[in-house]
Coordinates of C-alpha atoms in Angstrom, one line a residue:
M8 CA 99.3 13.2 47.9
T9 CA 101.6 15.5 45.5
P10 CA 102.8 13.9 42.2
A11 CA 105.7 12.6 42.3
R12 CA 108.6 15.5 40.3
P13 CA 110.4 14.2 37.3
P14 CA 114.0 13.1 38.1
L15 CA 116.4 16.6 36.9
A16 CA 117.0 15.7 33.1
Q17 CA 114.1 15.3 32.4
A18 CA 112.6 18.8 33.6
P19 CA 111.4 20.5 30.8
A20 CA 113.7 23.1 32.0
A21 CA 117.0 21.2 32.3
R22 CA 115.6 19.9 28.8
L23 CA 116.1 23.4 28.3
V24 CA 120.1 23.8 29.3
L25 CA 121.2 20.8 26.8
L26 CA 119.4 22.2 24.0
L27 CA 122.1 25.8 25.0
P28 CA 125.4 24.2 24.3
A29 CA 123.2 22.5 20.6
G30 CA 122.6 27.0 20.0
A31 CA 125.9 28.4 20.5
A32 CA 126.8 25.5 18.0
L33 CA 124.3 26.2 15.4
L34 CA 125.5 30.3 15.8
A35 CA 128.8 29.4 16.1
G36 CA 128.7 27.3 13.3
L37 CA 126.7 30.4 11.3
D38 CA 130.3 32.6 12.3
G39 CA 132.5 30.4 10.3
A40 CA 130.2 29.6 7.6
A41 CA 130.0 34.1 7.4
I42 CA 134.1 34.1 7.8
L43 CA 134.1 31.0 5.6
L44 CA 132.2 33.3 3.0
G45 CA 134.9 36.1 4.0
V46 CA 132.4 38.8 5.1
D47 CA 132.6 40.4 8.1
A48 CA 131.4 37.8 11.0
P49 CA 131.1 39.3 14.6
V50 CA 133.9 36.4 16.2
D51 CA 136.9 36.6 13.6
L52 CA 137.6 32.9 14.8
A53 CA 140.3 31.2 12.3
R54 CA 139.0 28.0 14.7
L55 CA 135.2 28.8 14.1
A56 CA 135.1 28.3 10.6
D57 CA 137.6 25.4 10.7
Q58 CA 135.2 22.9 13.3
H59 CA 131.7 24.7 10.7
G60 CA 130.7 21.6 9.7
P61 CA 131.7 19.0 12.9
L62 CA 129.7 21.6 14.7
M63 CA 127.1 22.5 12.5
V64 CA 126.3 18.4 12.0
L65 CA 127.6 16.8 15.4
G66 CA 127.0 19.1 16.9
F67 CA 124.3 21.1 15.9
V68 CA 121.4 18.0 14.7
A69 CA 123.2 16.1 16.8
T70 CA 122.9 17.5 19.7
V71 CA 119.1 17.8 18.8
I72 CA 118.2 15.1 17.9
A73 CA 119.8 13.0 20.6
L74 CA 118.1 15.7 22.8
E75 CA 113.9 14.6 21.5
R76 CA 115.3 10.4 21.4
A77 CA 116.6 10.1 25.1
A78 CA 112.5 12.6 25.9
A79 CA 110.9 9.8 24.4
L80 CA 112.7 6.8 26.2
A81 CA 112.2 9.3 29.3
R82 CA 115.3 8.0 31.3
T83 CA 117.6 9.4 33.4
W84 CA 120.7 8.1 31.3
G85 CA 119.5 8.0 27.9
F86 CA 120.5 12.8 29.1
A87 CA 123.7 11.2 28.9
S88 CA 124.8 11.8 24.3
P89 CA 123.0 15.6 24.5
L90 CA 124.8 16.3 27.3
L91 CA 128.5 14.8 26.3
L92 CA 128.0 16.4 22.3
G93 CA 126.4 20.0 23.7
L94 CA 130.3 19.0 25.8
G95 CA 132.2 18.7 22.4
A96 CA 130.6 21.0 20.5
L97 CA 131.3 23.4 23.4
A98 CA 135.3 22.3 24.1
L99 CA 135.4 22.1 19.3
I100 CA 134.7 26.2 20.0
L101 CA 136.6 27.4 23.3
A102 CA 140.4 27.4 21.8
P103 CA 142.7 27.2 24.0
L104 CA 141.4 23.3 25.1
P105 CA 142.7 21.8 21.8
L106 CA 140.5 19.8 19.4
A107 CA 140.9 16.6 20.3
V108 CA 139.2 17.3 23.8
G109 CA 136.5 18.0 21.6
R110 CA 136.1 15.8 19.2
T111 CA 136.8 12.7 22.4
L112 CA 133.3 14.0 23.6
T113 CA 131.5 13.7 19.9
L114 CA 132.6 10.5 20.0
L115 CA 131.5 9.3 23.5
G116 CA 128.2 11.9 22.7
T117 CA 127.8 9.9 19.0
A118 CA 127.8 6.1 20.5
A119 CA 125.6 7.2 23.8
M120 CA 124.0 8.3 21.3
V121 CA 123.5 4.3 19.4
A122 CA 123.2 3.3 23.1
L123 CA 120.2 4.9 23.9
Y124 CA 118.2 2.9 20.8
V125 CA 119.2 -0.1 22.6
P126 CA 116.2 -0.3 24.8
L127 CA 114.4 2.0 21.9
W128 CA 114.5 -1.2 19.7
R129 CA 113.3 -3.4 22.4
R130 CA 110.3 -0.8 23.7
S131 CA 108.7 -1.3 20.3
R132 CA 110.8 -3.6 17.8
D133 CA 110.0 -1.1 15.4
D134 CA 111.8 -0.2 11.8
A135 CA 112.1 3.2 12.6
V136 CA 114.1 2.6 15.3
A137 CA 116.6 0.5 14.2
L138 CA 116.8 3.0 11.1
Q139 CA 118.0 5.7 13.2
A140 CA 120.1 3.6 14.9
A141 CA 121.7 2.9 12.0
G142 CA 122.0 6.7 11.5
A143 CA 123.2 6.9 15.1
I144 CA 127.0 4.3 14.1
A145 CA 127.4 6.1 11.1
A146 CA 128.2 9.0 13.5
A147 CA 129.4 6.8 15.5
I148 CA 132.2 5.9 12.5
G149 CA 131.6 9.8 11.3
A150 CA 133.2 10.6 14.2
A151 CA 135.7 8.6 15.7
G152 CA 137.2 9.1 11.9
L153 CA 137.3 13.4 13.4
L154 CA 139.2 11.6 16.4
A155 CA 141.4 10.5 14.5
G156 CA 142.4 12.9 11.8
S157 CA 140.7 12.8 8.8
P158 CA 139.4 15.7 7.0
V159 CA 135.7 16.8 6.7
S160 CA 135.8 14.9 3.6
H161 CA 136.6 11.7 3.8
V162 CA 133.6 11.1 6.8
L163 CA 131.6 13.4 5.0
A164 CA 130.0 10.7 3.4
C165 CA 129.1 8.9 7.1
L166 CA 128.1 12.7 7.9
I167 CA 125.1 12.2 5.2
A168 CA 124.3 8.1 6.1
F169 CA 123.4 9.2 9.7
V170 CA 121.1 12.5 9.1
L171 CA 119.6 10.9 5.6
L172 CA 118.7 7.5 8.2
T173 CA 117.9 9.4 10.8
I174 CA 115.1 11.5 8.6
L175 CA 114.2 8.9 7.5
G176 CA 113.6 6.6 10.5
E177 CA 111.9 9.9 11.9
R178 CA 109.2 9.5 8.3
L179 CA 108.8 6.2 8.6
E180 CA 107.5 6.9 12.9
L181 CA 105.5 9.8 11.9
S182 CA 103.7 7.7 8.9
R183 CA 103.2 4.6 10.0
I184 CA 99.8 4.0 10.1
V185 CA 99.7 4.7 6.1
L186 CA 103.8 2.6 5.9
R187 CA 103.2 -1.5 8.0
R188 CA 106.1 -2.4 7.0
P189 CA 108.0 -0.7 4.3
V190 CA 110.5 -3.3 3.3
G191 CA 111.3 -1.1 0.7
L192 CA 112.6 1.8 2.9
L193 CA 114.3 -0.9 5.1
V194 CA 116.6 -2.0 2.0
I195 CA 117.4 0.8 1.4
G196 CA 118.9 1.6 4.7
I197 CA 120.0 -1.1 5.5
A198 CA 122.7 -1.0 2.0
V199 CA 123.8 2.9 2.7
L200 CA 125.3 1.9 6.1
G201 CA 126.5 -1.1 4.4
S202 CA 128.3 0.9 1.6
L203 CA 129.9 3.6 4.7
P204 CA 133.7 1.4 4.4
V205 CA 133.1 0.3 1.3
S206 CA 133.0 4.8 0.8
L207 CA 136.1 5.1 3.6
V208 CA 138.1 2.1 1.8
A209 CA 137.3 3.1 -2.3
P210 CA 135.2 6.4 -2.0
G211 CA 135.1 5.9 -5.8
I212 CA 133.1 3.4 -5.9
G213 CA 131.0 3.8 -2.6
V214 CA 129.9 7.7 -2.9
R215 CA 128.8 6.0 -6.6
L216 CA 127.0 3.5 -4.4
L217 CA 125.4 5.9 -1.9
A218 CA 124.1 8.2 -4.6
V219 CA 122.7 5.6 -6.7
L220 CA 120.3 4.7 -2.8
L221 CA 120.4 8.0 -1.8
I222 CA 117.5 9.1 -5.6
A223 CA 116.2 5.9 -4.7
A224 CA 115.5 6.7 -1.0
V225 CA 114.3 9.8 -2.8
A226 CA 111.4 8.0 -5.4
W227 CA 110.2 5.2 -2.5
L228 CA 109.7 8.7 0.0
L229 CA 108.2 10.9 -3.4
V230 CA 105.8 8.0 -3.7
H231 CA 104.9 6.5 -0.2
D232 CA 104.6 9.5 2.1
P233 CA 101.4 11.5 2.6
A234 CA 103.1 14.3 4.0
L235 CA 103.5 15.5 0.7
R236 CA 100.0 14.8 -0.7
T237 CA 99.6 18.0 1.9
A238 CA 101.5 20.2 -0.2
R239 CA 98.2 22.9 -2.0
A240 CA 96.6 22.6 1.6
G241 CA 96.9 25.0 4.4
G242 CA 98.0 25.7 7.1
L243 CA 101.0 23.5 9.1
P244 CA 99.9 20.9 7.0
G245 CA 100.8 22.8 3.8
F246 CA 104.2 23.8 5.2
V247 CA 104.8 20.7 5.7
G248 CA 104.0 19.5 2.7
I249 CA 106.2 22.3 1.1
Q250 CA 109.0 21.4 3.4
L251 CA 109.4 17.5 2.7
S252 CA 109.4 18.1 -1.8
L253 CA 111.6 20.5 -1.0
G254 CA 113.7 18.7 0.7
Y255 CA 113.9 15.8 -1.1
L256 CA 114.0 17.1 -4.4
W257 CA 117.6 19.2 -3.1
L258 CA 118.5 15.0 -2.6
L259 CA 118.8 14.9 -6.1
V260 CA 121.7 17.7 -6.1
P261 CA 124.4 15.4 -3.5
A262 CA 123.3 12.3 -6.1
G263 CA 123.7 13.8 -9.2
L264 CA 127.3 15.6 -8.0
W265 CA 128.7 11.7 -6.1
L266 CA 128.0 10.1 -9.5
V267 CA 129.0 12.1 -12.2
I268 CA 132.2 13.2 -10.1
G269 CA 132.3 10.9 -7.6
P270 CA 134.6 11.3 -4.4
V271 CA 134.5 16.0 -3.9
V272 CA 137.7 17.3 -3.0
S273 CA 136.9 20.2 -0.3
G274 CA 137.4 24.2 -1.7
T275 CA 135.4 23.4 -5.3
R276 CA 132.8 24.7 -6.8
S277 CA 131.1 20.8 -6.4
Y278 CA 132.3 20.1 -2.9
D279 CA 129.9 23.9 -2.4
A280 CA 127.4 22.6 -3.8
L281 CA 127.2 19.1 -2.3
V282 CA 127.3 20.0 1.6
H283 CA 125.0 22.7 1.0
A284 CA 122.2 21.0 -0.7
F285 CA 122.7 17.8 1.2
F286 CA 122.2 20.2 4.7
L287 CA 121.2 22.9 3.7
G288 CA 118.1 21.8 1.4
F289 CA 117.8 19.1 2.5
V290 CA 118.6 18.7 5.9
I291 CA 117.3 22.1 7.3
A292 CA 113.7 22.3 5.5
M293 CA 113.7 18.9 7.9
I294 CA 114.2 20.1 10.7
M295 CA 111.9 23.5 9.6
A296 CA 109.1 21.4 8.9
H297 CA 109.6 19.1 12.2
A298 CA 110.2 21.9 14.7
P299 CA 106.6 22.2 15.5
I300 CA 106.0 19.2 16.1
I301 CA 109.6 18.3 17.6
L302 CA 110.2 20.7 19.9
P303 CA 106.7 20.1 21.8
A304 CA 107.9 16.6 22.9
V305 CA 111.7 18.0 23.6
L306 CA 110.5 20.3 25.8
R307 CA 106.7 20.9 25.8
V308 CA 106.2 23.9 24.3
D309 CA 104.3 24.4 22.1
L310 CA 105.3 26.1 18.9
P311 CA 102.2 27.7 17.0
Y312 CA 101.9 28.2 12.6
T313 CA 101.6 30.6 11.9
P314 CA 102.7 32.1 7.5
W315 CA 105.5 33.9 8.3
M316 CA 106.8 31.3 9.0
H317 CA 106.9 30.5 5.2
V318 CA 108.9 33.5 4.9
P319 CA 112.4 32.0 6.3
S320 CA 111.9 29.4 4.3
A321 CA 111.4 30.4 1.5
L322 CA 114.3 32.7 1.8
L323 CA 116.4 29.2 3.3
H324 CA 115.7 27.6 -1.0
L325 CA 116.4 31.1 -2.8
S326 CA 119.8 31.1 -1.5
L327 CA 120.2 27.8 -2.3
L328 CA 119.4 28.5 -5.9
I329 CA 121.1 32.3 -6.2
R330 CA 124.7 29.6 -4.3
L331 CA 123.9 26.4 -6.2
G332 CA 122.7 27.5 -9.6
I333 CA 124.6 30.7 -9.9
G334 CA 127.4 30.6 -7.8
D335 CA 128.7 27.6 -8.0
A336 CA 127.1 26.6 -11.4
L337 CA 129.0 29.5 -13.4
D338 CA 131.8 29.7 -10.6
L339 CA 130.4 33.1 -9.7
P340 CA 132.3 34.1 -5.9
A341 CA 130.2 37.2 -5.9
A342 CA 126.1 34.5 -6.1
V343 CA 127.9 32.3 -3.4
R344 CA 128.8 35.0 -1.3
S345 CA 125.3 36.3 -1.8
G346 CA 124.1 32.8 -1.4
G347 CA 125.7 31.6 1.6
V348 CA 124.6 35.2 3.2
L349 CA 120.8 34.6 2.3
G350 CA 120.9 31.3 4.2
I351 CA 122.4 32.5 7.2
V352 CA 119.4 35.1 7.1
S353 CA 117.0 31.8 6.7
L354 CA 118.2 29.6 9.6
L355 CA 118.2 33.1 12.2
L356 CA 114.6 34.3 11.1
F357 CA 113.7 30.8 11.7
A358 CA 114.9 30.5 14.5
A359 CA 114.4 34.3 15.9
L360 CA 110.6 33.5 14.8
S361 CA 109.7 30.6 15.7
A362 CA 111.0 32.7 19.1
S363 CA 108.7 34.5 19.2
Q364 CA 106.0 32.3 18.7
V365 CA 106.6 30.3 22.1
R366 CA 106.8 33.7 23.5
R367 CA 103.6 34.5 22.4
R368 CA 102.2 31.1 22.9
R369 CA 103.3 30.8 26.7
R370 CA 101.1 35.0 27.1
R371 CA 98.3 33.6 25.9
K372 CA 97.8 31.0 28.3
A373 CA 99.4 32.7 31.1
L374 CA 96.5 35.1 30.3
R375 CA 94.1 32.7 30.9

């Protein structure tokens, strides 16, 4: 008897198609980063520079997260979220289209992501899913703000809360055997979501509250996340442990800046340090750590660990030390530029290395 074929949206090839816009958003976002740094970019388009933040967070990161969650739900309608987010990213990239088109599609995609978590929650009543759902709500609030014309700096707390809560939920999901009832982390998550309206109405109070919650999250993770104990181990566990440890430490930079300065102004050194410490130091480190776990779940392809993964990781963290610790701290634009370029190289290198590893594993399987 021939087994039934999976619905089209659940087939690995279809998932790859849904992932392609996320890759386009990443490349366009990095192109925009190069323009902002004042270095030669493959496509010198001011629109890519203006949309650098939304492309990286809601175009790339959100699409990947939505695709992973849709794959976990395994219902065709769930793939509406990564589809809409991907189309929104493409609309932001295509210059002839009004920005409102991309922003509307992005808002619809985040709303679909919130809906996606409802059956996931009903299925398991899992605390990890609750945290991730709270993150999706934060993403929808941020997307709504962008559609209304708010600058990225005004909805920055929403974008940070979206990724933070999603990753906290992911860590909790992967550690559920050890952490049966993480009340402390749930309280932090609820408080993070509750701080967002305050940050929009009274930014000075809201971001300082979020800063305290970031520090509380770091403290909780450093004590309870079992993966940190593997940092000295070899192989994939050691790589994951190192990435998580460094990523959690980078969270202290935006927390410290918000506590001392309060709301940061776009275009300042403080804004540059806060944004890149979080979205590169924390978020990209988390993506590197989880890529060998998430990619097989989403595309059903193996991403085997290789010691070469430490190279782009080391370049990433070195780039931030140069950019933030020297460039922003000492007001040296050349160091900001050098660190920024090195950061772009680290991301492209990790993507190329991952693609190479997947291709190599497929060749080995074909020869067996």
